Every structure is written in C-alpha cells, then in structure tokens.
PDB file of C-alpha atoms in Angstrom:
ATOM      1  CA  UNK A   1     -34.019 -68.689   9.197  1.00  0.00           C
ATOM      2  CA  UNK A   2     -36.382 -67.900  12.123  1.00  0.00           C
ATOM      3  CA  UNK A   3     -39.735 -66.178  12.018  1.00  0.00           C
ATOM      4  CA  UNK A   4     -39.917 -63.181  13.424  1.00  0.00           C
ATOM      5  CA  UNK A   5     -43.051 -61.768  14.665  1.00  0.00           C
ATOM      6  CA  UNK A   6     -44.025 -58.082  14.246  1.00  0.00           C
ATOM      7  CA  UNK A   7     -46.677 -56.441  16.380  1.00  0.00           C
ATOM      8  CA  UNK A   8     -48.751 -53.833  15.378  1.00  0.00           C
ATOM      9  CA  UNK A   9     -50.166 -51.874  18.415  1.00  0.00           C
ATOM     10  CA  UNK A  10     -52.721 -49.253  17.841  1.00  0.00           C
ATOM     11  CA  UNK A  11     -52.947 -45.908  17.928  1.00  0.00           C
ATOM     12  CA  UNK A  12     -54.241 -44.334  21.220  1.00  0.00           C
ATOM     13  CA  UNK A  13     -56.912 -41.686  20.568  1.00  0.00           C
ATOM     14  CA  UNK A  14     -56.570 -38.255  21.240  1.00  0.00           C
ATOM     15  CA  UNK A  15     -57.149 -37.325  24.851  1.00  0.00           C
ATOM     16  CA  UNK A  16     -59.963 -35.107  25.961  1.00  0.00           C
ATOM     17  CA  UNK A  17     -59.258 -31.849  26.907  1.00  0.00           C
ATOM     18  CA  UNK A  18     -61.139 -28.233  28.299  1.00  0.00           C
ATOM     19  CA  UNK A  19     -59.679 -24.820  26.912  1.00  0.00           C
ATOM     20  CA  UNK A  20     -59.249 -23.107  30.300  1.00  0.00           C
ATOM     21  CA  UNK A  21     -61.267 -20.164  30.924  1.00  0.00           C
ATOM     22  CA  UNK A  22     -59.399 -16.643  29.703  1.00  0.00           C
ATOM     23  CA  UNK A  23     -57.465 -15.074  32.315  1.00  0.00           C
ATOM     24  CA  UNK A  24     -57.661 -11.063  32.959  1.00  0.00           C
ATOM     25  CA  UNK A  25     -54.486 -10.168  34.818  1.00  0.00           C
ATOM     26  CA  UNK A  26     -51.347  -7.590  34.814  1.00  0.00           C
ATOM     27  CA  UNK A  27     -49.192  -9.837  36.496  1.00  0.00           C
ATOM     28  CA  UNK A  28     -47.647 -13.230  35.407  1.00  0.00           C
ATOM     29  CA  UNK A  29     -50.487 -16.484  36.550  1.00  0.00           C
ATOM     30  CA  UNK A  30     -50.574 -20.304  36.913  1.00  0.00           C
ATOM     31  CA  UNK A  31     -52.619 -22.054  35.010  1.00  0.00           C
ATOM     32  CA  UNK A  32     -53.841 -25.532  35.634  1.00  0.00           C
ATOM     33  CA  UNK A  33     -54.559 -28.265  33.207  1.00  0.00           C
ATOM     34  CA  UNK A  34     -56.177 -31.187  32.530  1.00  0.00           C
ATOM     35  CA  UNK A  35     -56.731 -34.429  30.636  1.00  0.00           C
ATOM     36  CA  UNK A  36     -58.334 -37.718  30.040  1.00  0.00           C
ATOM     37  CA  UNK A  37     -56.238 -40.555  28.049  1.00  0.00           C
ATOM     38  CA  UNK A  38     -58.248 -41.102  24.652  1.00  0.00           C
ATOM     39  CA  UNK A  39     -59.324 -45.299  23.842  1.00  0.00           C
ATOM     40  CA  UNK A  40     -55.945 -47.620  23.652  1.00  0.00           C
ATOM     41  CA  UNK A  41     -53.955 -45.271  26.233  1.00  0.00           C
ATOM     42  CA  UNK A  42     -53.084 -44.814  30.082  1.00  0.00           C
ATOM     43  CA  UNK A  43     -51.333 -41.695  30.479  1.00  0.00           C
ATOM     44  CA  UNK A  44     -51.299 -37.899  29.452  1.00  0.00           C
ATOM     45  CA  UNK A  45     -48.111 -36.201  27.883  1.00  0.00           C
ATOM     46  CA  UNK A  46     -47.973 -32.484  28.069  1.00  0.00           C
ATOM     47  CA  UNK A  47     -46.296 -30.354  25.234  1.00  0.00           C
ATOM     48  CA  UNK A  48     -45.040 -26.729  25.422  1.00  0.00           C
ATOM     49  CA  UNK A  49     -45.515 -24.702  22.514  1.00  0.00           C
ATOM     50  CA  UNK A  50     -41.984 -25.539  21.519  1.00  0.00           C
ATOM     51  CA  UNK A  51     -42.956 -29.147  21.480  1.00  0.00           C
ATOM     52  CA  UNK A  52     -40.329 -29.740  24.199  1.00  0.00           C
ATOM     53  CA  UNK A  53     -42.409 -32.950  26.692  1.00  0.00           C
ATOM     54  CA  UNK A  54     -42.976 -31.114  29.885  1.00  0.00           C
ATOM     55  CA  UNK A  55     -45.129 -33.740  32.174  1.00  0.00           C
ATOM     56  CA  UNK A  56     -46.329 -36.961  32.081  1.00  0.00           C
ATOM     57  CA  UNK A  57     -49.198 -36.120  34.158  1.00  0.00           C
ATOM     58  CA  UNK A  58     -52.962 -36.000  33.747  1.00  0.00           C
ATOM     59  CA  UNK A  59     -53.053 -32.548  35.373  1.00  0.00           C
ATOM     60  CA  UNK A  60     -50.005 -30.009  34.484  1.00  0.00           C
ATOM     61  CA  UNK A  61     -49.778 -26.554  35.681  1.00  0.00           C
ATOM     62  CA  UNK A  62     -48.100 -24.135  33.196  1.00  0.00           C
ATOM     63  CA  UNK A  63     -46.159 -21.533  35.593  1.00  0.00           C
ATOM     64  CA  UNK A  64     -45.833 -17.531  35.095  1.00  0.00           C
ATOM     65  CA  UNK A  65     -47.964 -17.214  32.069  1.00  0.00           C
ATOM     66  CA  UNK A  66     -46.868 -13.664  31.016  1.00  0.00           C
ATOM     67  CA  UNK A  67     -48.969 -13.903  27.336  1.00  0.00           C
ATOM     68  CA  UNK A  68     -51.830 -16.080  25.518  1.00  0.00           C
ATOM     69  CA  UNK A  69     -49.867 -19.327  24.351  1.00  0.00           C
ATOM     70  CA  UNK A  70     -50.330 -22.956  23.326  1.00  0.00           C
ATOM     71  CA  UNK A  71     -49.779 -26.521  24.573  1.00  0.00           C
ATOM     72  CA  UNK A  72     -50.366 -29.570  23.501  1.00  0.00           C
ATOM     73  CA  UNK A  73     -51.963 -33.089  25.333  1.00  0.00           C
ATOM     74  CA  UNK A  74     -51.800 -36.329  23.745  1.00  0.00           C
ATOM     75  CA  UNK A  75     -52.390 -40.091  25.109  1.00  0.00           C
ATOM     76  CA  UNK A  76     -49.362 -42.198  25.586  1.00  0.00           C
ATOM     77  CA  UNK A  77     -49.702 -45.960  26.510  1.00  0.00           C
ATOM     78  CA  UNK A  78     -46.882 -46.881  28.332  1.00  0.00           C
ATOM     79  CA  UNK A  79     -47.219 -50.549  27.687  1.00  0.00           C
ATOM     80  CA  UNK A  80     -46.573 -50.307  23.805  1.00  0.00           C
ATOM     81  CA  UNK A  81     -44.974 -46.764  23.918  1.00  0.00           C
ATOM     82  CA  UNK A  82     -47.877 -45.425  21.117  1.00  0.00           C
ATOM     83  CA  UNK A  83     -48.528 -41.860  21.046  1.00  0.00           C
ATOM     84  CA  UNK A  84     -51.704 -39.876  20.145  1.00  0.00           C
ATOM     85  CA  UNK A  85     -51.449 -36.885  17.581  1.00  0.00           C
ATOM     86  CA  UNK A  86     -51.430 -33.763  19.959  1.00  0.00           C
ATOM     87  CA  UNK A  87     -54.426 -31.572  20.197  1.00  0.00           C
ATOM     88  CA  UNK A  88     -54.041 -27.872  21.124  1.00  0.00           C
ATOM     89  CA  UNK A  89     -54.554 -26.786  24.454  1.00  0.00           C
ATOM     90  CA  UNK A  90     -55.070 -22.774  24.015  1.00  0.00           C
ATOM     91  CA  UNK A  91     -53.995 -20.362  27.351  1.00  0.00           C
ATOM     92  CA  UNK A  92     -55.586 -16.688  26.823  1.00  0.00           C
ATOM     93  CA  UNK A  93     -54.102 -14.387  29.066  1.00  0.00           C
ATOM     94  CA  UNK A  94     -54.952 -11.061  28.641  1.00  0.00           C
ATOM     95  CA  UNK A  95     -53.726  -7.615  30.188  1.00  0.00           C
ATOM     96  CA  UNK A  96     -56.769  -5.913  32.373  1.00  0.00           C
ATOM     97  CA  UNK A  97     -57.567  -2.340  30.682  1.00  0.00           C
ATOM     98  CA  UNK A  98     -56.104   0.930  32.548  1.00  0.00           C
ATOM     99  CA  UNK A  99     -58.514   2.626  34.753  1.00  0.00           C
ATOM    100  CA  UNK A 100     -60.650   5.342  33.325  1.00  0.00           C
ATOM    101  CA  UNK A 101     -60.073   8.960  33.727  1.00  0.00           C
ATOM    102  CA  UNK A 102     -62.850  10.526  35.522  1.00  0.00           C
ATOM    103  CA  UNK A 103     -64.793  13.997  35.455  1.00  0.00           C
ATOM    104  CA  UNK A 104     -67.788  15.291  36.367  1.00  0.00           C
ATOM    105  CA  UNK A 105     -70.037  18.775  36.409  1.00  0.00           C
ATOM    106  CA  UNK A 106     -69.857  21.064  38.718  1.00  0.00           C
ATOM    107  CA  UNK A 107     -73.407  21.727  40.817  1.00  0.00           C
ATOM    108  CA  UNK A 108     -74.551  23.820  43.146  1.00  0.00           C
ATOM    109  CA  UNK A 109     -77.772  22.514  45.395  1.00  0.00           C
ATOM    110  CA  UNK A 110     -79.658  19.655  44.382  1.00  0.00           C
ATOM    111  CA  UNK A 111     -80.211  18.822  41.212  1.00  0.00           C
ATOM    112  CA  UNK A 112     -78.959  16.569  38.121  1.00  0.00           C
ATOM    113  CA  UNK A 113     -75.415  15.617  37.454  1.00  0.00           C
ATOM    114  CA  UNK A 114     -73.448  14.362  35.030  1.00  0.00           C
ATOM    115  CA  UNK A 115     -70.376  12.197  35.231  1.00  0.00           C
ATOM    116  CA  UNK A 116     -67.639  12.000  32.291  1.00  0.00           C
ATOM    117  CA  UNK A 117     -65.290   8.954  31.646  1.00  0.00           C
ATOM    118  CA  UNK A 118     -62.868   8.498  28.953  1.00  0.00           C
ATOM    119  CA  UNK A 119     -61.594   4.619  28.849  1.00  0.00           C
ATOM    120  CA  UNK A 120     -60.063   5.271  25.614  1.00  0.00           C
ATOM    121  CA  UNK A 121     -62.302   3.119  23.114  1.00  0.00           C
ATOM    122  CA  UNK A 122     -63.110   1.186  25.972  1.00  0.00           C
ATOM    123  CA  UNK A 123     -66.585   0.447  27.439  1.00  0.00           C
ATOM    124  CA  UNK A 124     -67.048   2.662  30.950  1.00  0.00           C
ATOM    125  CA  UNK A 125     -69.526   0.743  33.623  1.00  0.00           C
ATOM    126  CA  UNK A 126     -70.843   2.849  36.284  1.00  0.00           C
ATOM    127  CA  UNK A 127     -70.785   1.869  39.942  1.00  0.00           C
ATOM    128  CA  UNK A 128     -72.287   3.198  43.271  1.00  0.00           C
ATOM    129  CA  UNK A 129     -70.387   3.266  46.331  1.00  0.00           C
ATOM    130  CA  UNK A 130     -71.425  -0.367  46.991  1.00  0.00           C
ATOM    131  CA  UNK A 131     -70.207  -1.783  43.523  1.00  0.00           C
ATOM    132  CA  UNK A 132     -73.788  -2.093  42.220  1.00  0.00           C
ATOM    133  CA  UNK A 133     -74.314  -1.524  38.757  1.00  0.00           C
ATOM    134  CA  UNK A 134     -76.132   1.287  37.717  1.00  0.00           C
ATOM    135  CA  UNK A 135     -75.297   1.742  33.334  1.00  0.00           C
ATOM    136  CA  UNK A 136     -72.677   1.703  30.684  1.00  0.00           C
ATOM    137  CA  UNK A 137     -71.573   4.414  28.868  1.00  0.00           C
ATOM    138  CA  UNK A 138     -69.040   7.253  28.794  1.00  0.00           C
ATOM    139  CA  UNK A 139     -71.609   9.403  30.719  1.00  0.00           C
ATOM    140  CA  UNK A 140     -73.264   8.770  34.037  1.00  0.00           C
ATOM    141  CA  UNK A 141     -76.492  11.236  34.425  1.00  0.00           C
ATOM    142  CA  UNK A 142     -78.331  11.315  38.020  1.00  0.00           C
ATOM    143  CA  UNK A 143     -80.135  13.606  40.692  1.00  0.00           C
ATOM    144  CA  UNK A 144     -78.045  14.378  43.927  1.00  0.00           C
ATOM    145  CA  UNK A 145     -78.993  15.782  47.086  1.00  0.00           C
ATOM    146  CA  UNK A 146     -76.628  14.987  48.884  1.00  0.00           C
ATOM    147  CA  UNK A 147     -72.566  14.100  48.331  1.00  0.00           C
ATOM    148  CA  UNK A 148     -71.943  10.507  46.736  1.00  0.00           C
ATOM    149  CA  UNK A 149     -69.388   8.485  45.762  1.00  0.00           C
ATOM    150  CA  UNK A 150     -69.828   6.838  42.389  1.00  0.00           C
ATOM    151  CA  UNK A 151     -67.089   4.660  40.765  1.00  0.00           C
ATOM    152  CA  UNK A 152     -66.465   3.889  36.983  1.00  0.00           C
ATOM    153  CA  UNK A 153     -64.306   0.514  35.423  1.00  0.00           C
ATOM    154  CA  UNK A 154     -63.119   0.581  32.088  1.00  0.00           C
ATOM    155  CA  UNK A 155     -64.549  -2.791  30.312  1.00  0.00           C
ATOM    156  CA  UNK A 156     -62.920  -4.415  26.869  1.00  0.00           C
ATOM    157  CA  UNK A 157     -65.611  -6.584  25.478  1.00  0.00           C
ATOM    158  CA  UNK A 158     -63.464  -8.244  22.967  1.00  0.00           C
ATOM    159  CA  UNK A 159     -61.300  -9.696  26.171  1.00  0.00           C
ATOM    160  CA  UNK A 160     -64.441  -9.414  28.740  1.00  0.00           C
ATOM    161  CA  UNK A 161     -61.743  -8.298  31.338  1.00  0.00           C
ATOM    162  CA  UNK A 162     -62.920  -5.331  33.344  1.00  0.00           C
ATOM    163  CA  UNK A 163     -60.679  -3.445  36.215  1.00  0.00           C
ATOM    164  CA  UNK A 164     -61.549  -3.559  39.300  1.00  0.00           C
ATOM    165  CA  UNK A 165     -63.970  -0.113  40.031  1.00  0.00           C
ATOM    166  CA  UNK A 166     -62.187   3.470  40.831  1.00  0.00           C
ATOM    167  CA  UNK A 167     -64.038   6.111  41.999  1.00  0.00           C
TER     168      UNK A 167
END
C-alpha cells in the first residue's frame, strides 16, 4: 500500500458586495457590478438568477434589465478550485410613473389661481418654468399677473422615481 495524502483547502469567504442603487426607467438598462474576493480567494464568479455562471470577473455588467431581479457573487480561488456560498446581489428596476393630467381655473385679471393634477394615487410636485420646486400636492395655489408656465411630475414614493416635469 501507499499513503495517500488528502488536502483540505479552506473555504473562501464570501465576497463583498454593494446593492446598486434602484433604477427609474421605461426602457430596458445596463447595470454594472462589482466585487471584492472574501479571505482564502482571488477571483469573483457571477451568478444569474438561474444560477447559470455568467463571468469570472470582479466587475460584471448585467445587460437589458427589463425588471427588478437577482444575482449572485461568490469568491473562487483558482488555485484550489474552492467556492464561497453566493450572496445575493439585488437589481431594482422600476417603471417611471405616467405623467400627470393637468387642469387649472380659469381667471380673468390678476389675481389667485389654482392648478389641478391627478397622478392617480401618486404624489404631484409642482414646478416653475425653470424646474424649481415650489410644493407637493394635487393642487398648486398662487397669485398671477401675468401668463406663466408652471409644470407638475407625478412622484411614487414607494419607488422614489419621479418623471421628468410636464407643463
């Protein structure tokens, strides 16, 4: 008989990773990520949410995000082939609200108007003609003298996404 040696390596620790930020957008987006190799590893694998290995890179960008989704980092050392456990990497991708529908008043002469938005449950932000903010609500009170342009975005707090303003 010969001896045989077995080798224990150890685990690598889980790598270190950032949620990214929450993306407002209609449209399919690219989303970069990132990681650090946790103790007793040298590289990064990336997981889709299928568990299917998509890189072997420290950064990995996930293409045409359509919908909030999941994928998964571990540390890999390449020397002893030892994998981390995978930790979640979340992707929140939301849809930006529609645009609210817009009323106001009629006036004659100077005097106080008031300006209606419906967003549809949705928070309305009031804007001047220079996208400063004036107040939130589903009514916009002011004085006029003169003609002005005010605009109005429809704002979901649960998602923070907020259109871009419409007058």
């Amino acid at each position: 008989l010969s001896p045989k040696t077995v080798t224990i390596n150890p685990i690598p620790g889980t790598p270190s990773v950032t949620n990214p930020a929450p993306v407002c957008s209609n449209s399919n987006v690219d989303i970069p990520l990132s990681a650090t190799p946790g103790n007793n590893g040298n590289s990064i694998r990336w997981y889709n949410n299928s568990m299917s290995l998509v890189s072997s890179n420290a950064d990995y960008t996930v293409r045409n995000v359509s919908s909030s989704t999941v994928y998964y980092a571990t540390t890999y050392n390449t020397t002893t082939h030892c994998e981390s456990e995978k930790v979640p990497v979340n992707i929140t991708k939301n849809n930006l609200p529609a645009a609210p529908a817009l009323s106001s008043d009629p006036r004659c002469g100077a005097g106080e108007v008031t300006l209606h938005g419906d967003a549809n449950c949705l928070i309305i932000k009031w804007y001047d003609a220079n996208n400063n903010f004036l107040e939130e609500g589903n009514n916009y009170t002011t004085n006029l003298s003169t003609s002005t342009i005010f605009q109005a975005t429809a704002y979901n707090a649960a998602t923070t996404c907020e259109r871009s303003p419409s007058s």
